[in-house]
């Protein structure tokens, strides 16, 4: 079974700073997907960014980018020019590649509570 | 698109009562997932459906929990009888079918916060 580990329960940075959230995972699969989801106080789970394991290029979405190190099984999220609205829980998640016979669920880490200070 | 719709948003009930949580997936999505979020255990997959058929219910904690998907636009998660340890946030998520590029992205509802007293 896959496991996802987020070693930082809480982080706090000043507005406009850059922050990196860590995530490691364990799997025997060679192809899979990795995700970062954001959960603000509203409780809604919002997809931030997605990475496909067979792609070597790191995914980017505006101020959000990842550092995907497949050999090290590491998938960190970098938030540049952090904003007050980035304050939220951030969850790293793993999913096997869709096989066509069924779609597996996500395996989540325990989350990192990110606080952006004004 | 209205997104995944869950109801109720909050549910407070007494121990021993039956609780039914509801979910309407995004139209056209083929797979539906139920997750539970607690402080102790984080987010856990309970069960998922593919084309209305339950594929994996190994995450369902015990026989008190049951889930159904009678059609492509509706699913329920039922707890009978409910216990205080069932208190959690329950999320429903859906994902497009294999022909869509976003087939591996799960779109979540706003969740139902269940409190069992």
PDB file of C-alpha atoms in Angstrom:
ATOM      1  CA  UNK A   1       0.000   0.000   0.000  1.00  0.00           C
ATOM      2  CA  UNK A   2       1.117   3.513  -0.726  1.00  0.00           C
ATOM      3  CA  UNK A   3       1.948   5.933   2.055  1.00  0.00           C
ATOM      4  CA  UNK A   4       2.302   9.709   1.952  1.00  0.00           C
ATOM      5  CA  UNK A   5       4.217  11.630   4.600  1.00  0.00           C
ATOM      6  CA  UNK A   6       4.119  15.340   5.300  1.00  0.00           C
ATOM      7  CA  UNK A   7       6.666  16.066   8.008  1.00  0.00           C
ATOM      8  CA  UNK A   8       5.712  19.687   8.701  1.00  0.00           C
ATOM      9  CA  UNK A   9       2.495  19.910  10.753  1.00  0.00           C
ATOM     10  CA  UNK A  10       2.560  23.719  10.659  1.00  0.00           C
ATOM     11  CA  UNK A  11       4.485  26.493   8.938  1.00  0.00           C
ATOM     12  CA  UNK A  12       4.272  30.254   9.204  1.00  0.00           C
ATOM     13  CA  UNK A  13       5.769  32.859   6.841  1.00  0.00           C
ATOM     14  CA  UNK A  14       5.389  36.533   6.132  1.00  0.00           C
ATOM     15  CA  UNK A  15       3.299  37.758   3.256  1.00  0.00           C
ATOM     16  CA  UNK A  16       5.226  37.958  -0.053  1.00  0.00           C
ATOM     17  CA  UNK A  17       7.800  35.400   1.078  1.00  0.00           C
ATOM     18  CA  UNK A  18       8.413  32.088  -0.628  1.00  0.00           C
ATOM     19  CA  UNK A  19       7.579  28.901   1.239  1.00  0.00           C
ATOM     20  CA  UNK A  20       8.185  25.227   0.468  1.00  0.00           C
ATOM     21  CA  UNK A  21       6.036  22.399   1.813  1.00  0.00           C
ATOM     22  CA  UNK A  22       7.543  18.921   1.914  1.00  0.00           C
ATOM     23  CA  UNK A  23       6.014  15.606   0.927  1.00  0.00           C
ATOM     24  CA  UNK A  24       7.491  12.149   0.561  1.00  0.00           C
ATOM     25  CA  UNK A  25       5.739   8.994  -0.517  1.00  0.00           C
ATOM     26  CA  UNK A  26       6.341   5.309  -0.788  1.00  0.00           C
ATOM     27  CA  UNK A  27       5.174   3.136  -3.656  1.00  0.00           C
ATOM     28  CA  UNK A  28       6.278   0.201  -5.769  1.00  0.00           C
ATOM     29  CA  UNK A  29       4.474   1.599  -8.800  1.00  0.00           C
ATOM     30  CA  UNK A  30       6.467   3.222 -11.597  1.00  0.00           C
ATOM     31  CA  UNK A  31       3.661   5.360 -12.946  1.00  0.00           C
ATOM     32  CA  UNK A  32       1.299   7.405 -10.818  1.00  0.00           C
ATOM     33  CA  UNK A  33      -0.049  10.879 -10.126  1.00  0.00           C
ATOM     34  CA  UNK A  34       0.764  13.266  -7.338  1.00  0.00           C
ATOM     35  CA  UNK A  35      -1.394  16.163  -6.207  1.00  0.00           C
ATOM     36  CA  UNK A  36      -1.419  19.078  -3.833  1.00  0.00           C
ATOM     37  CA  UNK A  37      -4.833  20.056  -2.479  1.00  0.00           C
ATOM     38  CA  UNK A  38      -5.594  23.171  -0.461  1.00  0.00           C
ATOM     39  CA  UNK A  39      -8.231  23.205   2.281  1.00  0.00           C
ATOM     40  CA  UNK A  40      -9.038  26.721   3.540  1.00  0.00           C
ATOM     41  CA  UNK A  41     -11.192  27.311   6.627  1.00  0.00           C
ATOM     42  CA  UNK A  42     -14.268  26.945   4.405  1.00  0.00           C
ATOM     43  CA  UNK A  43     -13.395  23.222   4.342  1.00  0.00           C
ATOM     44  CA  UNK A  44     -13.560  22.977   0.544  1.00  0.00           C
ATOM     45  CA  UNK A  45     -10.838  20.783  -0.990  1.00  0.00           C
ATOM     46  CA  UNK A  46      -9.274  22.678  -3.891  1.00  0.00           C
ATOM     47  CA  UNK A  47      -6.806  21.189  -6.349  1.00  0.00           C
ATOM     48  CA  UNK A  48      -3.645  23.301  -6.464  1.00  0.00           C
ATOM     49  CA  UNK A  49      -1.391  21.366  -8.803  1.00  0.00           C
ATOM     50  CA  UNK A  50      -0.910  17.922 -10.358  1.00  0.00           C
ATOM     51  CA  UNK A  51       2.181  16.004 -11.466  1.00  0.00           C
ATOM     52  CA  UNK A  52       2.320  12.900 -13.625  1.00  0.00           C
ATOM     53  CA  UNK A  53       5.193  10.642 -12.622  1.00  0.00           C
ATOM     54  CA  UNK A  54       6.270   9.855 -16.172  1.00  0.00           C
ATOM     55  CA  UNK A  55       6.811  13.546 -16.900  1.00  0.00           C
ATOM     56  CA  UNK A  56      10.233  14.800 -15.868  1.00  0.00           C
ATOM     57  CA  UNK A  57       9.275  18.458 -16.115  1.00  0.00           C
ATOM     58  CA  UNK A  58       8.022  19.935 -12.871  1.00  0.00           C
ATOM     59  CA  UNK A  59       4.446  21.223 -12.956  1.00  0.00           C
ATOM     60  CA  UNK A  60       3.746  24.918 -12.420  1.00  0.00           C
ATOM     61  CA  UNK A  61       0.521  26.861 -11.897  1.00  0.00           C
ATOM     62  CA  UNK A  62       1.088  30.588 -11.566  1.00  0.00           C
ATOM     63  CA  UNK A  63       2.707  31.135  -8.119  1.00  0.00           C
ATOM     64  CA  UNK A  64       2.678  27.406  -7.347  1.00  0.00           C
ATOM     65  CA  UNK A  65       5.333  24.981  -8.524  1.00  0.00           C
ATOM     66  CA  UNK A  66       6.570  21.560  -7.513  1.00  0.00           C
ATOM     67  CA  UNK A  67       9.954  19.938  -7.161  1.00  0.00           C
ATOM     68  CA  UNK A  68       9.389  16.324  -8.165  1.00  0.00           C
ATOM     69  CA  UNK A  69      12.277  13.974  -7.398  1.00  0.00           C
ATOM     70  CA  UNK A  70      11.118  10.538  -8.512  1.00  0.00           C
ATOM     71  CA  UNK A  71      14.165   8.592  -7.350  1.00  0.00           C
ATOM     72  CA  UNK A  72      13.940  10.158  -3.914  1.00  0.00           C
ATOM     73  CA  UNK A  73      10.125   9.844  -3.903  1.00  0.00           C
ATOM     74  CA  UNK A  74       9.817  13.482  -2.978  1.00  0.00           C
ATOM     75  CA  UNK A  75       7.191  15.973  -4.112  1.00  0.00           C
ATOM     76  CA  UNK A  76       7.502  19.423  -2.554  1.00  0.00           C
ATOM     77  CA  UNK A  77       5.284  22.435  -3.212  1.00  0.00           C
ATOM     78  CA  UNK A  78       6.733  25.919  -3.565  1.00  0.00           C
ATOM     79  CA  UNK A  79       4.526  28.944  -3.148  1.00  0.00           C
ATOM     80  CA  UNK A  80       6.069  32.173  -4.406  1.00  0.00           C
ATOM     81  CA  UNK A  81       4.985  35.672  -3.379  1.00  0.00           C
ATOM     82  CA  UNK A  82       2.721  34.202  -0.693  1.00  0.00           C
ATOM     83  CA  UNK A  83      -0.600  35.919  -0.058  1.00  0.00           C
ATOM     84  CA  UNK A  84      -2.933  36.045   2.935  1.00  0.00           C
ATOM     85  CA  UNK A  85      -5.417  33.941   0.966  1.00  0.00           C
ATOM     86  CA  UNK A  86      -2.885  31.114   0.832  1.00  0.00           C
ATOM     87  CA  UNK A  87      -3.499  30.433   4.522  1.00  0.00           C
ATOM     88  CA  UNK A  88      -4.922  26.909   4.605  1.00  0.00           C
ATOM     89  CA  UNK A  89      -4.221  23.234   5.194  1.00  0.00           C
ATOM     90  CA  UNK A  90      -2.239  21.729   2.323  1.00  0.00           C
ATOM     91  CA  UNK A  91      -2.504  18.030   1.564  1.00  0.00           C
ATOM     92  CA  UNK A  92      -0.200  15.982  -0.598  1.00  0.00           C
ATOM     93  CA  UNK A  93      -1.939  13.056  -2.312  1.00  0.00           C
ATOM     94  CA  UNK A  94      -0.981  10.017  -4.382  1.00  0.00           C
ATOM     95  CA  UNK A  95      -2.965   8.108  -6.965  1.00  0.00           C
ATOM     96  CA  UNK A  96      -2.197   5.156  -9.181  1.00  0.00           C
ATOM     97  CA  UNK A  97      -2.637   5.657 -12.895  1.00  0.00           C
ATOM     98  CA  UNK A  98      -6.193   5.059 -14.039  1.00  0.00           C
ATOM     99  CA  UNK A  99      -6.297   1.540 -15.391  1.00  0.00           C
ATOM    100  CA  UNK A 100      -9.661   1.640 -17.130  1.00  0.00           C
ATOM    101  CA  UNK A 101     -11.013  -1.120 -14.945  1.00  0.00           C
ATOM    102  CA  UNK A 102     -11.642   1.177 -12.047  1.00  0.00           C
ATOM    103  CA  UNK A 103     -10.402   4.441 -10.602  1.00  0.00           C
ATOM    104  CA  UNK A 104      -8.513   4.158  -7.333  1.00  0.00           C
ATOM    105  CA  UNK A 105      -8.957   6.690  -4.604  1.00  0.00           C
ATOM    106  CA  UNK A 106      -6.408   9.162  -3.348  1.00  0.00           C
ATOM    107  CA  UNK A 107      -3.987   8.438  -0.513  1.00  0.00           C
ATOM    108  CA  UNK A 108      -3.448  11.613   1.478  1.00  0.00           C
ATOM    109  CA  UNK A 109      -0.746  12.853   3.807  1.00  0.00           C
ATOM    110  CA  UNK A 110      -1.738  14.274   7.185  1.00  0.00           C
ATOM    111  CA  UNK A 111      -1.421  17.833   5.942  1.00  0.00           C
ATOM    112  CA  UNK A 112       0.575  20.994   6.660  1.00  0.00           C
ATOM    113  CA  UNK A 113      -1.142  23.999   8.180  1.00  0.00           C
ATOM    114  CA  UNK A 114       0.301  27.042   6.395  1.00  0.00           C
ATOM    115  CA  UNK A 115      -0.183  30.443   7.967  1.00  0.00           C
ATOM    116  CA  UNK A 116       0.643  33.590   6.014  1.00  0.00           C
ATOM    117  CA  UNK A 117       1.319  36.506   8.372  1.00  0.00           C
ATOM    118  CA  UNK A 118       0.566  40.085   7.266  1.00  0.00           C
TER     119      UNK A 118
ATOM    120  CA  UNK B   1     -21.108  23.580 -13.754  1.00  0.00           C
ATOM    121  CA  UNK B   2     -22.395  23.435 -10.165  1.00  0.00           C
ATOM    122  CA  UNK B   3     -19.648  21.145  -8.942  1.00  0.00           C
ATOM    123  CA  UNK B   4     -20.128  18.248  -6.549  1.00  0.00           C
ATOM    124  CA  UNK B   5     -23.072  18.942  -4.272  1.00  0.00           C
ATOM    125  CA  UNK B   6     -23.328  17.444  -0.811  1.00  0.00           C
ATOM    126  CA  UNK B   7     -26.156  17.692   1.683  1.00  0.00           C
ATOM    127  CA  UNK B   8     -26.640  18.454   4.432  1.00  0.00           C
ATOM    128  CA  UNK B   9     -23.749  20.811   5.162  1.00  0.00           C
ATOM    129  CA  UNK B  10     -23.989  20.050   8.859  1.00  0.00           C
ATOM    130  CA  UNK B  11     -25.708  17.226  10.670  1.00  0.00           C
ATOM    131  CA  UNK B  12     -26.126  16.847  14.403  1.00  0.00           C
ATOM    132  CA  UNK B  13     -27.697  13.676  15.700  1.00  0.00           C
ATOM    133  CA  UNK B  14     -27.885  11.529  18.764  1.00  0.00           C
ATOM    134  CA  UNK B  15     -26.143   8.230  19.248  1.00  0.00           C
ATOM    135  CA  UNK B  16     -28.164   5.355  17.839  1.00  0.00           C
ATOM    136  CA  UNK B  17     -29.919   7.383  15.186  1.00  0.00           C
ATOM    137  CA  UNK B  18     -29.706   6.692  11.463  1.00  0.00           C
ATOM    138  CA  UNK B  19     -27.806   9.264   9.415  1.00  0.00           C
ATOM    139  CA  UNK B  20     -27.935   9.651   5.635  1.00  0.00           C
ATOM    140  CA  UNK B  21     -25.466  11.815   3.743  1.00  0.00           C
ATOM    141  CA  UNK B  22     -26.149  12.722   0.142  1.00  0.00           C
ATOM    142  CA  UNK B  23     -24.010  13.503  -2.868  1.00  0.00           C
ATOM    143  CA  UNK B  24     -24.668  14.659  -6.408  1.00  0.00           C
ATOM    144  CA  UNK B  25     -21.557  14.274  -8.597  1.00  0.00           C
ATOM    145  CA  UNK B  26     -20.635  16.521 -11.482  1.00  0.00           C
ATOM    146  CA  UNK B  27     -22.730  15.667 -14.525  1.00  0.00           C
ATOM    147  CA  UNK B  28     -20.901  13.312 -16.861  1.00  0.00           C
ATOM    148  CA  UNK B  29     -18.456  12.051 -14.248  1.00  0.00           C
ATOM    149  CA  UNK B  30     -18.121   8.262 -14.096  1.00  0.00           C
ATOM    150  CA  UNK B  31     -16.508   7.672 -10.711  1.00  0.00           C
ATOM    151  CA  UNK B  32     -17.618   8.726  -7.251  1.00  0.00           C
ATOM    152  CA  UNK B  33     -15.692   8.548  -3.997  1.00  0.00           C
ATOM    153  CA  UNK B  34     -16.605   8.907  -0.319  1.00  0.00           C
ATOM    154  CA  UNK B  35     -13.894  10.067   2.109  1.00  0.00           C
ATOM    155  CA  UNK B  36     -13.889  10.703   5.842  1.00  0.00           C
ATOM    156  CA  UNK B  37     -11.722  13.340   7.525  1.00  0.00           C
ATOM    157  CA  UNK B  38     -10.841  13.233  11.226  1.00  0.00           C
ATOM    158  CA  UNK B  39      -8.106  14.873  13.246  1.00  0.00           C
ATOM    159  CA  UNK B  40      -6.661  11.526  14.272  1.00  0.00           C
ATOM    160  CA  UNK B  41      -6.716   9.676  10.965  1.00  0.00           C
ATOM    161  CA  UNK B  42      -6.756  12.474   8.378  1.00  0.00           C
ATOM    162  CA  UNK B  43      -8.500  11.841   5.057  1.00  0.00           C
ATOM    163  CA  UNK B  44      -9.434   8.244   4.379  1.00  0.00           C
ATOM    164  CA  UNK B  45     -11.140   6.644   1.405  1.00  0.00           C
ATOM    165  CA  UNK B  46     -14.272   4.798   2.467  1.00  0.00           C
ATOM    166  CA  UNK B  47     -15.665   3.499  -0.821  1.00  0.00           C
ATOM    167  CA  UNK B  48     -15.741   4.311  -4.497  1.00  0.00           C
ATOM    168  CA  UNK B  49     -18.059   3.613  -7.396  1.00  0.00           C
ATOM    169  CA  UNK B  50     -17.323   3.308 -11.076  1.00  0.00           C
ATOM    170  CA  UNK B  51     -20.317   3.656 -13.403  1.00  0.00           C
ATOM    171  CA  UNK B  52     -22.615   3.317 -10.351  1.00  0.00           C
ATOM    172  CA  UNK B  53     -21.028  -0.009  -9.315  1.00  0.00           C
ATOM    173  CA  UNK B  54     -19.160  -0.248  -5.987  1.00  0.00           C
ATOM    174  CA  UNK B  55     -15.547  -1.159  -6.790  1.00  0.00           C
ATOM    175  CA  UNK B  56     -13.760  -1.051  -3.447  1.00  0.00           C
ATOM    176  CA  UNK B  57     -15.436  -0.758  -0.052  1.00  0.00           C
ATOM    177  CA  UNK B  58     -12.466  -1.940   1.993  1.00  0.00           C
ATOM    178  CA  UNK B  59     -12.278   1.433   3.698  1.00  0.00           C
ATOM    179  CA  UNK B  60     -15.772   1.222   5.157  1.00  0.00           C
ATOM    180  CA  UNK B  61     -15.124   0.970   8.899  1.00  0.00           C
ATOM    181  CA  UNK B  62     -17.828  -1.525   9.819  1.00  0.00           C
ATOM    182  CA  UNK B  63     -21.227  -2.909   8.918  1.00  0.00           C
ATOM    183  CA  UNK B  64     -22.953   0.133  10.326  1.00  0.00           C
ATOM    184  CA  UNK B  65     -21.792   1.988   7.219  1.00  0.00           C
ATOM    185  CA  UNK B  66     -23.373   1.452   3.812  1.00  0.00           C
ATOM    186  CA  UNK B  67     -23.266   3.340   0.533  1.00  0.00           C
ATOM    187  CA  UNK B  68     -25.398   3.243  -2.570  1.00  0.00           C
ATOM    188  CA  UNK B  69     -25.393   4.809  -5.994  1.00  0.00           C
ATOM    189  CA  UNK B  70     -28.783   4.121  -7.580  1.00  0.00           C
ATOM    190  CA  UNK B  71     -28.021   6.264 -10.639  1.00  0.00           C
ATOM    191  CA  UNK B  72     -25.264   8.367 -12.162  1.00  0.00           C
ATOM    192  CA  UNK B  73     -26.394  11.548 -10.442  1.00  0.00           C
ATOM    193  CA  UNK B  74     -26.918  10.491  -6.845  1.00  0.00           C
ATOM    194  CA  UNK B  75     -25.191   8.621  -4.042  1.00  0.00           C
ATOM    195  CA  UNK B  76     -25.859   8.132  -0.337  1.00  0.00           C
ATOM    196  CA  UNK B  77     -23.736   7.172   2.630  1.00  0.00           C
ATOM    197  CA  UNK B  78     -25.737   5.794   5.517  1.00  0.00           C
ATOM    198  CA  UNK B  79     -24.695   5.135   9.099  1.00  0.00           C
ATOM    199  CA  UNK B  80     -27.034   3.022  11.181  1.00  0.00           C
ATOM    200  CA  UNK B  81     -26.813   3.152  14.149  1.00  0.00           C
ATOM    201  CA  UNK B  82     -24.550   6.165  14.533  1.00  0.00           C
ATOM    202  CA  UNK B  83     -21.946   6.432  17.298  1.00  0.00           C
ATOM    203  CA  UNK B  84     -19.979   9.410  18.690  1.00  0.00           C
ATOM    204  CA  UNK B  85     -16.780   8.096  17.069  1.00  0.00           C
ATOM    205  CA  UNK B  86     -18.421   8.566  13.670  1.00  0.00           C
ATOM    206  CA  UNK B  87     -18.194  12.334  14.163  1.00  0.00           C
ATOM    207  CA  UNK B  88     -16.137  13.644  11.251  1.00  0.00           C
ATOM    208  CA  UNK B  89     -16.320  15.534   7.979  1.00  0.00           C
ATOM    209  CA  UNK B  90     -17.483  13.334   5.123  1.00  0.00           C
ATOM    210  CA  UNK B  91     -16.471  14.300   1.601  1.00  0.00           C
ATOM    211  CA  UNK B  92     -17.785  13.156  -1.709  1.00  0.00           C
ATOM    212  CA  UNK B  93     -15.669  13.509  -4.865  1.00  0.00           C
ATOM    213  CA  UNK B  94     -16.168  12.666  -8.511  1.00  0.00           C
ATOM    214  CA  UNK B  95     -13.897  12.241 -11.486  1.00  0.00           C
ATOM    215  CA  UNK B  96     -14.443  12.119 -15.252  1.00  0.00           C
ATOM    216  CA  UNK B  97     -14.422   8.923 -17.272  1.00  0.00           C
ATOM    217  CA  UNK B  98     -11.371   7.480 -19.082  1.00  0.00           C
ATOM    218  CA  UNK B  99     -11.906   9.453 -22.265  1.00  0.00           C
ATOM    219  CA  UNK B 100     -11.374  12.776 -20.548  1.00  0.00           C
ATOM    220  CA  UNK B 101      -7.940  14.330 -19.994  1.00  0.00           C
ATOM    221  CA  UNK B 102      -8.851  15.201 -16.421  1.00  0.00           C
ATOM    222  CA  UNK B 103      -9.767  11.598 -15.643  1.00  0.00           C
ATOM    223  CA  UNK B 104      -7.421  11.402 -12.687  1.00  0.00           C
ATOM    224  CA  UNK B 105      -8.472  14.660 -11.054  1.00  0.00           C
ATOM    225  CA  UNK B 106     -10.960  14.334  -8.229  1.00  0.00           C
ATOM    226  CA  UNK B 107     -13.360  17.213  -7.651  1.00  0.00           C
ATOM    227  CA  UNK B 108     -14.605  17.480  -4.106  1.00  0.00           C
ATOM    228  CA  UNK B 109     -17.851  18.634  -2.583  1.00  0.00           C
ATOM    229  CA  UNK B 110     -17.908  20.997   0.367  1.00  0.00           C
ATOM    230  CA  UNK B 111     -18.298  18.117   2.807  1.00  0.00           C
ATOM    231  CA  UNK B 112     -20.811  17.261   5.513  1.00  0.00           C
ATOM    232  CA  UNK B 113     -19.778  17.865   9.110  1.00  0.00           C
ATOM    233  CA  UNK B 114     -21.375  15.128  11.202  1.00  0.00           C
ATOM    234  CA  UNK B 115     -21.625  15.398  14.962  1.00  0.00           C
ATOM    235  CA  UNK B 116     -22.972  12.419  16.866  1.00  0.00           C
ATOM    236  CA  UNK B 117     -23.806  13.289  20.481  1.00  0.00           C
TER     237      UNK B 117
END
